[in-house]
XYZ file of C-alpha atoms in Angstrom:
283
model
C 0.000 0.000 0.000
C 1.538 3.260 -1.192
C 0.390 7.127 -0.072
C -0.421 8.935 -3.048
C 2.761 11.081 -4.757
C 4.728 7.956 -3.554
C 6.472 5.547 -5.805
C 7.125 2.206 -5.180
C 10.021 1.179 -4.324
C 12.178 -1.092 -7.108
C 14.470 -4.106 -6.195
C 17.916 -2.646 -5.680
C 16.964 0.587 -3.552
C 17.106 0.944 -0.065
C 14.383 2.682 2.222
C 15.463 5.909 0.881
C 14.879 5.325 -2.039
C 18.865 4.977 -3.144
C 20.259 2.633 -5.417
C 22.469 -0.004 -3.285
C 25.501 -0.838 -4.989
C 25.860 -4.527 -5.484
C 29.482 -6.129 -3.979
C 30.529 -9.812 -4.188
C 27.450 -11.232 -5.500
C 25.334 -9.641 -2.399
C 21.602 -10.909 -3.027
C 19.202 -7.709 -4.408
C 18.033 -5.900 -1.701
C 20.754 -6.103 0.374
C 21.115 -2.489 1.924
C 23.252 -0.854 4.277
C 22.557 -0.466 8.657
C 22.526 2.661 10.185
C 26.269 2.643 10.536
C 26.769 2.243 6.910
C 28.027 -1.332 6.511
C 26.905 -3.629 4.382
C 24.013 -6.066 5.201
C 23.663 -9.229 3.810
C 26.845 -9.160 1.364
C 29.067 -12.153 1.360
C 32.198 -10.060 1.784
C 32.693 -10.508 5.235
C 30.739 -14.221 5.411
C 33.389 -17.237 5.747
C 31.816 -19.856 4.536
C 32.960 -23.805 5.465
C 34.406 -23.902 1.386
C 36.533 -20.656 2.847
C 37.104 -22.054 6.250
C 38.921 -25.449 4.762
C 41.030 -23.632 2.053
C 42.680 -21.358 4.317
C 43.666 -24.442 6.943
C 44.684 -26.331 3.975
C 47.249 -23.401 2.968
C 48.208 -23.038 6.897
C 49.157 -26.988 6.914
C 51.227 -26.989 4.095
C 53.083 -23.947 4.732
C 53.628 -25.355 8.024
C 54.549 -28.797 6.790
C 56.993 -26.915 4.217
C 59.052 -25.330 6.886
C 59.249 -28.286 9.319
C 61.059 -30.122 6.095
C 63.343 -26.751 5.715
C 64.288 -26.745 9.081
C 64.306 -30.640 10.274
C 67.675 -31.318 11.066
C 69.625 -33.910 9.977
C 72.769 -35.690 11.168
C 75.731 -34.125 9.920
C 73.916 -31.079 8.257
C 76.626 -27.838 8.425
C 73.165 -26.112 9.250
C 70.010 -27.707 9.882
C 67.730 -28.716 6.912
C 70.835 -27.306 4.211
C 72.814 -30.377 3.316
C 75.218 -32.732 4.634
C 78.162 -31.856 5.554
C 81.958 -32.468 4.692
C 82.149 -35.127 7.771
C 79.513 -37.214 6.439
C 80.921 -37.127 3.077
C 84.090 -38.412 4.020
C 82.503 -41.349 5.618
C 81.624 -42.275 1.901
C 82.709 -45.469 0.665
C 86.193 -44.734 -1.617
C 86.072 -45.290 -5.180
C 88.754 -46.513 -7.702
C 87.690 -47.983 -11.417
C 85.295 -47.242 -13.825
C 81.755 -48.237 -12.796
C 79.406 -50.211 -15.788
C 77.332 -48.476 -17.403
C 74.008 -48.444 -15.904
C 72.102 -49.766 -18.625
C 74.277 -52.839 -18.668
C 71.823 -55.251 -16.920
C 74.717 -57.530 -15.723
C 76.837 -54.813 -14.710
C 79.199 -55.197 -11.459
C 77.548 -52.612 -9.601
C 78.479 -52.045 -6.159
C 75.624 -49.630 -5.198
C 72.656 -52.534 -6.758
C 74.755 -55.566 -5.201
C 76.051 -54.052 -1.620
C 73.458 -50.300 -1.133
C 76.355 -48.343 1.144
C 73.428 -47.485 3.255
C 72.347 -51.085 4.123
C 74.647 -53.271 5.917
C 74.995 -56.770 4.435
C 73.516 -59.442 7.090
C 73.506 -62.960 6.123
C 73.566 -66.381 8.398
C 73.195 -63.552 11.659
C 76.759 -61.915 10.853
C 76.910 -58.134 9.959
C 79.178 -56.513 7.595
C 78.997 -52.846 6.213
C 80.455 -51.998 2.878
C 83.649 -50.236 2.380
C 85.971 -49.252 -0.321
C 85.380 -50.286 -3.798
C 87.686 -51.234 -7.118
C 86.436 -52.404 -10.305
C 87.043 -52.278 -13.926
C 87.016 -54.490 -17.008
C 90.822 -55.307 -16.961
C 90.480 -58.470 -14.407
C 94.136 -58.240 -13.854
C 94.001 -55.685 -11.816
C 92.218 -57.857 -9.077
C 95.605 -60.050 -8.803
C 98.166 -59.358 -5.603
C 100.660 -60.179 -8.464
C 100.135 -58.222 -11.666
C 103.137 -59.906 -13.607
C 101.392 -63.369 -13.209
C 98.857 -64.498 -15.806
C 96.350 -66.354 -14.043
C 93.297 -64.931 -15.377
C 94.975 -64.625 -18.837
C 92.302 -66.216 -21.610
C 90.066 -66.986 -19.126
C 87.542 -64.631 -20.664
C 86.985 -62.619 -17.471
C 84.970 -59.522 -18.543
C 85.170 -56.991 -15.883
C 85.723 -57.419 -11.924
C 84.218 -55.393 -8.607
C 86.018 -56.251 -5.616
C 84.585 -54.076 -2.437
C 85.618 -54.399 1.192
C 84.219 -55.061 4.130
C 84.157 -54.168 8.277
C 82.293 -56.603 10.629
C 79.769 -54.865 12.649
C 80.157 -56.460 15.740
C 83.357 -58.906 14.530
C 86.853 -57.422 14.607
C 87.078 -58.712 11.056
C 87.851 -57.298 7.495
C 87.367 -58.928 4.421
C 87.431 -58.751 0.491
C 84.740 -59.493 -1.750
C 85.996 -59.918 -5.633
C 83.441 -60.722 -8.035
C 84.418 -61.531 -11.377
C 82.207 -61.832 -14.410
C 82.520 -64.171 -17.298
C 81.220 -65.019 -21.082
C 79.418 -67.851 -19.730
C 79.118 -70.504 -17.226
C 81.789 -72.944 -18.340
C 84.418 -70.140 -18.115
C 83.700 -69.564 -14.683
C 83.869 -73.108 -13.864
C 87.068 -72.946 -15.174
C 88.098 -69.553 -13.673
C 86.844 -70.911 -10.529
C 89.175 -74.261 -10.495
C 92.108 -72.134 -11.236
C 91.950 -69.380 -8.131
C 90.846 -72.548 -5.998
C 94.367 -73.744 -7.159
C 96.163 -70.652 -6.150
C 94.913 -69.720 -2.612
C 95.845 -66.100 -2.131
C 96.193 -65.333 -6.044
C 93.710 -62.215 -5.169
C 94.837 -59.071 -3.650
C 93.185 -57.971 -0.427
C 91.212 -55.063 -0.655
C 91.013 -52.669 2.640
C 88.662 -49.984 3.261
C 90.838 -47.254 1.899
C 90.896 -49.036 -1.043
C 94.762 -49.968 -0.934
C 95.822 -53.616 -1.428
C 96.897 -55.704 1.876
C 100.210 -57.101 1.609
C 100.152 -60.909 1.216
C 99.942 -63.317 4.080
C 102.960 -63.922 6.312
C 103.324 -65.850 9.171
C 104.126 -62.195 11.502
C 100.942 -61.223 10.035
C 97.288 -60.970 10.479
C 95.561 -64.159 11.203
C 93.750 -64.919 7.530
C 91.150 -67.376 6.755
C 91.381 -69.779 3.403
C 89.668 -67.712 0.418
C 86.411 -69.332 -0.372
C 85.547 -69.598 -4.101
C 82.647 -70.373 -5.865
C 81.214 -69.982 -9.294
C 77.671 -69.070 -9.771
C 76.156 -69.099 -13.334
C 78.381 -66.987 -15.133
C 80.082 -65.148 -12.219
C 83.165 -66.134 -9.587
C 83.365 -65.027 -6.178
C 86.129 -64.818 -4.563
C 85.715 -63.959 -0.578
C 88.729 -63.925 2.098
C 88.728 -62.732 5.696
C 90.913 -61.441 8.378
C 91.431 -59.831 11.653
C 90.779 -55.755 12.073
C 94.169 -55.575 13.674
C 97.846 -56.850 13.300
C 97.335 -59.706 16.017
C 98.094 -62.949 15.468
C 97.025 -65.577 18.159
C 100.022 -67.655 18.554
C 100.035 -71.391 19.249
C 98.390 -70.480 22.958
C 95.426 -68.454 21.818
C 94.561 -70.108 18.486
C 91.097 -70.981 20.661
C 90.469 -67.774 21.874
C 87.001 -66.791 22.422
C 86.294 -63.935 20.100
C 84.269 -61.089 21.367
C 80.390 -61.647 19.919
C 77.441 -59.505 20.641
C 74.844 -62.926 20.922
C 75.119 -66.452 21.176
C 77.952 -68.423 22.082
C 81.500 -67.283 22.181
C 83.714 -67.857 18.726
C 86.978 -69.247 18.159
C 89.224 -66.661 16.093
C 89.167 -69.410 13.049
C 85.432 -69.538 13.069
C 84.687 -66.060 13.477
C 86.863 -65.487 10.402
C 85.000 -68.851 8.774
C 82.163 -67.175 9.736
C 82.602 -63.904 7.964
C 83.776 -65.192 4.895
C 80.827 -67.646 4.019
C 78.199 -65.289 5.164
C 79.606 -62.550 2.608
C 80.479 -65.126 0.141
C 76.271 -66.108 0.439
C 75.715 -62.711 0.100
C 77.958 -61.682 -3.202
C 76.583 -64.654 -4.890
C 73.218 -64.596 -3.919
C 72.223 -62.037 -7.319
C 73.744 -64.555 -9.675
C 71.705 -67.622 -9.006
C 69.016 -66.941 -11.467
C 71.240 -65.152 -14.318
């Protein structure tokens, strides 16, 4: 009901009579209170759509700097990088590695991961320097001898070892071959000449050969698997040699019963000689 020489009102005015300005996809008719704010616009609603976007931006901002900043071990500042110390503690390198898309290439990092330690038969070993290369001379104490000569030896990887909780080194020489009668043949040969191999240690320099003044050593165990020979020898961490008095020695262990020093380095060596021919079975 309107008084005569007054209009009605349209959609869009206010009680005045003024035009309200639409903002943010207010409804029509949405006006303005007495203090001049807007009623009804959806400008300063925060809708549940609103409410879960901005605590799904908080979260990952949130989750992005905890991943900046989480430390980790050896990091010259927190959440940056490692640092020089822990990149000395990587495993030395000398050789060319195979190239990658070789599927039967020696390589160390598929074989023996640097970050896993090898555990086989409940004896621990972690990985240490490495030497490989296709001229399989190179894997001989004696260079001048030609032992592997026309065997058809391919390329070699020979990568030490430290016992975990054994004071024990050894040397793990793998040898690839054309096929498996070669390395049948390869394998009769270094059986033949006990100590043929050099003796890798973790700096990647050859051991000098067996003596009686030094380190107790184990026999070299050698077997051939499919096309492959490996070649696995052991020894004491230190220069000690039991004499004829402590041959029987209980070596220290972390579990079960206390070993000899001839089975703890028997021990070693056909755990990691399981271990470096384990791959090979199937190829």
């Amino acid at each position: 009901m309107t008084t005569q020489g007054e209009r009605t009102p349209t959609p869009g005015e206010g009680q005045n009579g003024q035009a309200v300005r639409r903002t943010g996809g207010a409804p029509a008719g949405a006006g303005t209170d007495l203090s001049g704010s807007r009623v009804g616009g959806r400008g300063r609603r925060l809708t549940a759509r609103r409410a879960v976007g901005w605590v799904v931006v908080v979260g990952v901002v949130a989750a992005g700097g905890w991943i900046i900043t989480r430390p980790m071990p050896g990091d010259y500042i927190p959440g940056l990088g490692p640092s020089s110390k822990d990149a000395a503690r990587t495993p030395p390198v000398v050789g060319t590695p195979p190239p990658r898309t070789d599927p039967e290439g020696l390589n160390a990092d598929s074989l023996f991961p640097a970050q896993r330690p090898v555990e086989a038969a409940g004896y621990k070993a972690r990985r240490g320097a490495i030497r490989q290369g296709g001229n399989c001379t190179e894997v001989l104490q004696d260079r001048t001898q030609e032992l592997l000569k026309d065997t058809g030896c391919q390329a070699y990887l020979t990568v030490s070892f430290t016992g975990q909780d054994r004071p024990v080194l050894s040397s793990v020489t793998v040898l690839r071959f054309g096929d498996q009668a070669a390395a049948t043949r390869a394998a009769d040969t270094l059986r033949g000449k006990p100590g043929a191999l050099a003796f890798i240690l973790p700096d990647t320099n050859a051991a000098p050969a067996p003596s009686s003044g030094g380190p107790k050593s184990a026999e070299p165990r050698v077997e051939a698997v499919g096309h492959y020979v490996t070649v696995v020898s052991s020894r004491l961490s230190d220069a000690r040699t039991p004499g004829p008095g402590t041959a029987s020695t209980p070596a220290a262990t972390s579990s079960g019963p206390a070993l000899t020093t001839e089975q703890t380095l028997e021990e070693a060596t056909r755990a990691l000689s399981y271990a470096a021919g384990a791959p090979f079975v199937w190829m």
